[in-house]
Amino acid sequence: MSVLDMVLIALAGVGAGAINALVGSGTLITFPTLVALGFPPVTATMSNAVGLVAGGVSGTWGYRRELRGQWSRLRWQIPASFIGALGGAWLLLHLPEKVFTQVVPVLLVLALALVVIGPRIQSWAKQRAEAAGRSLDHVSTARMVALVAGTFAVGVYGGYFTAAQGILLIAVMGALLPDDMQRMNAVKNLLSLIVNIVAAVAYTVVAFDRISWAAAGLIAIGSLLGGFAGAHYGRRLSPGALRAVIVVVGLIGLYRLVTV
């Protein structure tokens, strides 16, 4: 790995950590970067998942105040994310790499589409929260079941391919919860962190030799710094500009995937 490659991976980690703390989908920075530098898709996914754990920790810590008062729901969502992530990691490790290579471009297109329509999803969620005339913590049994099921499904997705799982979580919670964006963003950071930890541990135990530990380490250092910065300064930055960067880099990675 050249010095330039190392710098690019570390910078991608900084960007991914900041973006994950803000809007999610930071994997669309690091994953295409690794693929563009010649890493096999499965190796890129596993190395990326391991590296982004550090950024998830810093981003979640930065939003810790917004998590207060939400544990009545999180006690159900956390196990759903955990079990779903185990299932997604199992799929990645047991399905042939050819399947992953064929599926990832489709998932990447879906993730990019979700990034593009992310502002509309968030605006809709905010309007729902403002229009709700009841306690933020009140959720009916039916909605709780739907919320747990949706969280589990996103966990499976995240365990298999982490890109845009944050946007998916925001979409699920926005459709079901009478809550505000900052509180949902805090939950998104925590649940995404859980999924990444589960996936990273599974990959480390089962496929230690398939992980690029140099790349994972560089992403970890960069994302740790980026997560702190994103959580601290996130509300001052333009989400539109961040999404534009994600889409551009994601399209480059998509082109690299379908042309190799």
JSON list of N, CA and C in Angstrom, two decimals, residues 40-86:
[
{"chain": "A", "resi": 40, "resn": "PRO", "atom": "N", "xyz": [-10.69, -6.24, -3.02]},
{"chain": "A", "resi": 40, "resn": "PRO", "atom": "CA", "xyz": [-11.87, -7.03, -3.40]},
{"chain": "A", "resi": 40, "resn": "PRO", "atom": "C", "xyz": [-13.10, -6.56, -2.61]},
{"chain": "A", "resi": 41, "resn": "PRO", "atom": "N", "xyz": [-14.30, -6.63, -3.18]},
{"chain": "A", "resi": 41, "resn": "PRO", "atom": "CA", "xyz": [-15.49, -6.10, -2.52]},
{"chain": "A", "resi": 41, "resn": "PRO", "atom": "C", "xyz": [-15.74, -6.65, -1.12]},
{"chain": "A", "resi": 42, "resn": "VAL", "atom": "N", "xyz": [-15.61, -7.97, -0.93]},
{"chain": "A", "resi": 42, "resn": "VAL", "atom": "CA", "xyz": [-15.86, -8.54, 0.39]},
{"chain": "A", "resi": 42, "resn": "VAL", "atom": "C", "xyz": [-14.81, -8.08, 1.39]},
{"chain": "A", "resi": 43, "resn": "THR", "atom": "N", "xyz": [-13.55, -8.05, 0.97]},
{"chain": "A", "resi": 43, "resn": "THR", "atom": "CA", "xyz": [-12.48, -7.53, 1.84]},
{"chain": "A", "resi": 43, "resn": "THR", "atom": "C", "xyz": [-12.73, -6.08, 2.19]},
{"chain": "A", "resi": 44, "resn": "ALA", "atom": "N", "xyz": [-13.17, -5.30, 1.21]},
{"chain": "A", "resi": 44, "resn": "ALA", "atom": "CA", "xyz": [-13.47, -3.88, 1.45]},
{"chain": "A", "resi": 44, "resn": "ALA", "atom": "C", "xyz": [-14.60, -3.73, 2.46]},
{"chain": "A", "resi": 45, "resn": "THR", "atom": "N", "xyz": [-15.64, -4.54, 2.33]},
{"chain": "A", "resi": 45, "resn": "THR", "atom": "CA", "xyz": [-16.77, -4.45, 3.26]},
{"chain": "A", "resi": 45, "resn": "THR", "atom": "C", "xyz": [-16.36, -4.81, 4.68]},
{"chain": "A", "resi": 46, "resn": "MET", "atom": "N", "xyz": [-15.61, -5.91, 4.83]},
{"chain": "A", "resi": 46, "resn": "MET", "atom": "CA", "xyz": [-15.21, -6.34, 6.17]},
{"chain": "A", "resi": 46, "resn": "MET", "atom": "C", "xyz": [-14.23, -5.36, 6.81]},
{"chain": "A", "resi": 47, "resn": "SER", "atom": "N", "xyz": [-13.26, -4.90, 6.05]},
{"chain": "A", "resi": 47, "resn": "SER", "atom": "CA", "xyz": [-12.28, -3.94, 6.57]},
{"chain": "A", "resi": 47, "resn": "SER", "atom": "C", "xyz": [-12.97, -2.64, 6.94]},
{"chain": "A", "resi": 48, "resn": "ASN", "atom": "N", "xyz": [-13.92, -2.23, 6.13]},
{"chain": "A", "resi": 48, "resn": "ASN", "atom": "CA", "xyz": [-14.66, -1.01, 6.37]},
{"chain": "A", "resi": 48, "resn": "ASN", "atom": "C", "xyz": [-15.49, -1.11, 7.65]},
{"chain": "A", "resi": 49, "resn": "ALA", "atom": "N", "xyz": [-16.18, -2.24, 7.83]},
{"chain": "A", "resi": 49, "resn": "ALA", "atom": "CA", "xyz": [-17.01, -2.43, 9.01]},
{"chain": "A", "resi": 49, "resn": "ALA", "atom": "C", "xyz": [-16.18, -2.39, 10.28]},
{"chain": "A", "resi": 50, "resn": "VAL", "atom": "N", "xyz": [-15.00, -3.03, 10.25]},
{"chain": "A", "resi": 50, "resn": "VAL", "atom": "CA", "xyz": [-14.11, -3.01, 11.41]},
{"chain": "A", "resi": 50, "resn": "VAL", "atom": "C", "xyz": [-13.62, -1.59, 11.70]},
{"chain": "A", "resi": 51, "resn": "GLY", "atom": "N", "xyz": [-13.21, -0.89, 10.66]},
{"chain": "A", "resi": 51, "resn": "GLY", "atom": "CA", "xyz": [-12.67, 0.45, 10.85]},
{"chain": "A", "resi": 51, "resn": "GLY", "atom": "C", "xyz": [-13.68, 1.47, 11.33]},
{"chain": "A", "resi": 52, "resn": "LEU", "atom": "N", "xyz": [-14.92, 1.36, 10.88]},
{"chain": "A", "resi": 52, "resn": "LEU", "atom": "CA", "xyz": [-15.92, 2.37, 11.21]},
{"chain": "A", "resi": 52, "resn": "LEU", "atom": "C", "xyz": [-16.50, 2.22, 12.62]},
{"chain": "A", "resi": 53, "resn": "VAL", "atom": "N", "xyz": [-16.15, 1.15, 13.32]},
{"chain": "A", "resi": 53, "resn": "VAL", "atom": "CA", "xyz": [-16.60, 1.02, 14.71]},
{"chain": "A", "resi": 53, "resn": "VAL", "atom": "C", "xyz": [-16.13, 2.22, 15.54]},
{"chain": "A", "resi": 54, "resn": "ALA", "atom": "N", "xyz": [-14.89, 2.63, 15.34]},
{"chain": "A", "resi": 54, "resn": "ALA", "atom": "CA", "xyz": [-14.34, 3.75, 16.12]},
{"chain": "A", "resi": 54, "resn": "ALA", "atom": "C", "xyz": [-15.15, 5.02, 15.87]},
{"chain": "A", "resi": 55, "resn": "GLY", "atom": "N", "xyz": [-15.48, 5.29, 14.62]},
{"chain": "A", "resi": 55, "resn": "GLY", "atom": "CA", "xyz": [-16.27, 6.47, 14.31]},
{"chain": "A", "resi": 55, "resn": "GLY", "atom": "C", "xyz": [-17.67, 6.39, 14.88]},
{"chain": "A", "resi": 56, "resn": "GLY", "atom": "N", "xyz": [-18.23, 5.16, 14.91]},
{"chain": "A", "resi": 56, "resn": "GLY", "atom": "CA", "xyz": [-19.54, 4.99, 15.52]},
{"chain": "A", "resi": 56, "resn": "GLY", "atom": "C", "xyz": [-19.53, 5.30, 17.00]},
{"chain": "A", "resi": 57, "resn": "VAL", "atom": "N", "xyz": [-18.46, 4.93, 17.68]},
{"chain": "A", "resi": 57, "resn": "VAL", "atom": "CA", "xyz": [-18.33, 5.22, 19.11]},
{"chain": "A", "resi": 57, "resn": "VAL", "atom": "C", "xyz": [-18.30, 6.72, 19.36]},
{"chain": "A", "resi": 58, "resn": "SER", "atom": "N", "xyz": [-17.47, 7.43, 18.61]},
{"chain": "A", "resi": 58, "resn": "SER", "atom": "CA", "xyz": [-17.35, 8.88, 18.83]},
{"chain": "A", "resi": 58, "resn": "SER", "atom": "C", "xyz": [-18.63, 9.61, 18.43]},
{"chain": "A", "resi": 59, "resn": "GLY", "atom": "N", "xyz": [-19.28, 9.18, 17.34]},
{"chain": "A", "resi": 59, "resn": "GLY", "atom": "CA", "xyz": [-20.52, 9.81, 16.93]},
{"chain": "A", "resi": 59, "resn": "GLY", "atom": "C", "xyz": [-21.64, 9.58, 17.92]},
{"chain": "A", "resi": 60, "resn": "THR", "atom": "N", "xyz": [-21.74, 8.35, 18.44]},
{"chain": "A", "resi": 60, "resn": "THR", "atom": "CA", "xyz": [-22.77, 8.04, 19.43]},
{"chain": "A", "resi": 60, "resn": "THR", "atom": "C", "xyz": [-22.54, 8.80, 20.72]},
{"chain": "A", "resi": 61, "resn": "TRP", "atom": "N", "xyz": [-21.29, 8.89, 21.14]},
{"chain": "A", "resi": 61, "resn": "TRP", "atom": "CA", "xyz": [-20.96, 9.64, 22.36]},
{"chain": "A", "resi": 61, "resn": "TRP", "atom": "C", "xyz": [-21.32, 11.11, 22.18]},
{"chain": "A", "resi": 62, "resn": "GLY", "atom": "N", "xyz": [-21.10, 11.65, 21.00]},
{"chain": "A", "resi": 62, "resn": "GLY", "atom": "CA", "xyz": [-21.42, 13.05, 20.76]},
{"chain": "A", "resi": 62, "resn": "GLY", "atom": "C", "xyz": [-22.91, 13.35, 20.84]},
{"chain": "A", "resi": 63, "resn": "TYR", "atom": "N", "xyz": [-23.73, 12.34, 20.57]},
{"chain": "A", "resi": 63, "resn": "TYR", "atom": "CA", "xyz": [-25.19, 12.52, 20.62]},
{"chain": "A", "resi": 63, "resn": "TYR", "atom": "C", "xyz": [-25.81, 11.86, 21.86]},
{"chain": "A", "resi": 64, "resn": "ARG", "atom": "N", "xyz": [-25.03, 11.64, 22.90]},
{"chain": "A", "resi": 64, "resn": "ARG", "atom": "CA", "xyz": [-25.52, 10.91, 24.06]},
{"chain": "A", "resi": 64, "resn": "ARG", "atom": "C", "xyz": [-26.67, 11.62, 24.76]},
{"chain": "A", "resi": 65, "resn": "ARG", "atom": "N", "xyz": [-26.68, 12.95, 24.76]},
{"chain": "A", "resi": 65, "resn": "ARG", "atom": "CA", "xyz": [-27.76, 13.68, 25.45]},
{"chain": "A", "resi": 65, "resn": "ARG", "atom": "C", "xyz": [-29.11, 13.41, 24.82]},
{"chain": "A", "resi": 66, "resn": "GLU", "atom": "N", "xyz": [-29.12, 13.26, 23.48]},
{"chain": "A", "resi": 66, "resn": "GLU", "atom": "CA", "xyz": [-30.39, 13.03, 22.78]},
{"chain": "A", "resi": 66, "resn": "GLU", "atom": "C", "xyz": [-30.94, 11.63, 23.00]},
{"chain": "A", "resi": 67, "resn": "LEU", "atom": "N", "xyz": [-30.13, 10.73, 23.57]},
{"chain": "A", "resi": 67, "resn": "LEU", "atom": "CA", "xyz": [-30.60, 9.37, 23.84]},
{"chain": "A", "resi": 67, "resn": "LEU", "atom": "C", "xyz": [-31.43, 9.29, 25.12]},
{"chain": "A", "resi": 68, "resn": "ARG", "atom": "N", "xyz": [-31.35, 10.31, 25.93]},
{"chain": "A", "resi": 68, "resn": "ARG", "atom": "CA", "xyz": [-32.08, 10.28, 27.20]},
{"chain": "A", "resi": 68, "resn": "ARG", "atom": "C", "xyz": [-33.58, 10.19, 26.97]},
{"chain": "A", "resi": 69, "resn": "GLY", "atom": "N", "xyz": [-34.23, 9.37, 27.78]},
{"chain": "A", "resi": 69, "resn": "GLY", "atom": "CA", "xyz": [-35.68, 9.23, 27.69]},
{"chain": "A", "resi": 69, "resn": "GLY", "atom": "C", "xyz": [-36.16, 8.29, 26.61]},
{"chain": "A", "resi": 70, "resn": "GLN", "atom": "N", "xyz": [-35.24, 7.59, 25.93]},
{"chain": "A", "resi": 70, "resn": "GLN", "atom": "CA", "xyz": [-35.65, 6.72, 24.83]},
{"chain": "A", "resi": 70, "resn": "GLN", "atom": "C", "xyz": [-35.43, 5.23, 25.12]},
{"chain": "A", "resi": 71, "resn": "TRP", "atom": "N", "xyz": [-35.05, 4.90, 26.33]},
{"chain": "A", "resi": 71, "resn": "TRP", "atom": "CA", "xyz": [-34.68, 3.52, 26.62]},
{"chain": "A", "resi": 71, "resn": "TRP", "atom": "C", "xyz": [-35.87, 2.57, 26.63]},
{"chain": "A", "resi": 72, "resn": "SER", "atom": "N", "xyz": [-37.08, 3.09, 26.79]},
{"chain": "A", "resi": 72, "resn": "SER", "atom": "CA", "xyz": [-38.25, 2.21, 26.73]},
{"chain": "A", "resi": 72, "resn": "SER", "atom": "C", "xyz": [-38.40, 1.59, 25.35]},
{"chain": "A", "resi": 73, "resn": "ARG", "atom": "N", "xyz": [-37.95, 2.30, 24.31]},
{"chain": "A", "resi": 73, "resn": "ARG", "atom": "CA", "xyz": [-37.97, 1.75, 22.95]},
{"chain": "A", "resi": 73, "resn": "ARG", "atom": "C", "xyz": [-36.67, 1.04, 22.62]},
{"chain": "A", "resi": 74, "resn": "LEU", "atom": "N", "xyz": [-35.55, 1.59, 23.08]},
{"chain": "A", "resi": 74, "resn": "LEU", "atom": "CA", "xyz": [-34.26, 1.02, 22.74]},
{"chain": "A", "resi": 74, "resn": "LEU", "atom": "C", "xyz": [-34.06, -0.38, 23.32]},
{"chain": "A", "resi": 75, "resn": "ARG", "atom": "N", "xyz": [-34.74, -0.68, 24.42]},
{"chain": "A", "resi": 75, "resn": "ARG", "atom": "CA", "xyz": [-34.58, -2.03, 24.99]},
{"chain": "A", "resi": 75, "resn": "ARG", "atom": "C", "xyz": [-35.12, -3.09, 24.04]},
{"chain": "A", "resi": 76, "resn": "TRP", "atom": "N", "xyz": [-35.97, -2.70, 23.09]},
{"chain": "A", "resi": 76, "resn": "TRP", "atom": "CA", "xyz": [-36.46, -3.61, 22.07]},
{"chain": "A", "resi": 76, "resn": "TRP", "atom": "C", "xyz": [-35.68, -3.46, 20.77]},
{"chain": "A", "resi": 77, "resn": "GLN", "atom": "N", "xyz": [-35.32, -2.24, 20.44]},
{"chain": "A", "resi": 77, "resn": "GLN", "atom": "CA", "xyz": [-34.61, -2.02, 19.18]},
{"chain": "A", "resi": 77, "resn": "GLN", "atom": "C", "xyz": [-33.18, -2.55, 19.21]},
{"chain": "A", "resi": 78, "resn": "ILE", "atom": "N", "xyz": [-32.50, -2.43, 20.34]},
{"chain": "A", "resi": 78, "resn": "ILE", "atom": "CA", "xyz": [-31.12, -2.90, 20.42]},
{"chain": "A", "resi": 78, "resn": "ILE", "atom": "C", "xyz": [-31.01, -4.41, 20.15]},
{"chain": "A", "resi": 79, "resn": "PRO", "atom": "N", "xyz": [-31.83, -5.26, 20.80]},
{"chain": "A", "resi": 79, "resn": "PRO", "atom": "CA", "xyz": [-31.75, -6.69, 20.46]},
{"chain": "A", "resi": 79, "resn": "PRO", "atom": "C", "xyz": [-32.11, -6.97, 19.00]},
{"chain": "A", "resi": 80, "resn": "ALA", "atom": "N", "xyz": [-33.06, -6.21, 18.44]},
{"chain": "A", "resi": 80, "resn": "ALA", "atom": "CA", "xyz": [-33.44, -6.42, 17.04]},
{"chain": "A", "resi": 80, "resn": "ALA", "atom": "C", "xyz": [-32.27, -6.11, 16.12]},
{"chain": "A", "resi": 81, "resn": "SER", "atom": "N", "xyz": [-31.56, -5.03, 16.39]},
{"chain": "A", "resi": 81, "resn": "SER", "atom": "CA", "xyz": [-30.38, -4.69, 15.59]},
{"chain": "A", "resi": 81, "resn": "SER", "atom": "C", "xyz": [-29.30, -5.74, 15.74]},
{"chain": "A", "resi": 82, "resn": "PHE", "atom": "N", "xyz": [-29.10, -6.20, 16.97]},
{"chain": "A", "resi": 82, "resn": "PHE", "atom": "CA", "xyz": [-28.06, -7.19, 17.25]},
{"chain": "A", "resi": 82, "resn": "PHE", "atom": "C", "xyz": [-28.32, -8.50, 16.50]},
{"chain": "A", "resi": 83, "resn": "ILE", "atom": "N", "xyz": [-29.54, -9.01, 16.61]},
{"chain": "A", "resi": 83, "resn": "ILE", "atom": "CA", "xyz": [-29.86, -10.29, 15.96]},
{"chain": "A", "resi": 83, "resn": "ILE", "atom": "C", "xyz": [-29.84, -10.13, 14.45]},
{"chain": "A", "resi": 84, "resn": "GLY", "atom": "N", "xyz": [-30.38, -9.01, 13.96]},
{"chain": "A", "resi": 84, "resn": "GLY", "atom": "CA", "xyz": [-30.36, -8.77, 12.52]},
{"chain": "A", "resi": 84, "resn": "GLY", "atom": "C", "xyz": [-28.95, -8.70, 11.97]},
{"chain": "A", "resi": 85, "resn": "ALA", "atom": "N", "xyz": [-28.06, -8.03, 12.71]},
{"chain": "A", "resi": 85, "resn": "ALA", "atom": "CA", "xyz": [-26.67, -7.91, 12.26]},
{"chain": "A", "resi": 85, "resn": "ALA", "atom": "C", "xyz": [-26.00, -9.28, 12.20]},
{"chain": "A", "resi": 86, "resn": "LEU", "atom": "N", "xyz": [-26.30, -10.15, 13.16]},
{"chain": "A", "resi": 86, "resn": "LEU", "atom": "CA", "xyz": [-25.75, -11.51, 13.12]},
{"chain": "A", "resi": 86, "resn": "LEU", "atom": "C", "xyz": [-26.19, -12.22, 11.84]}
]
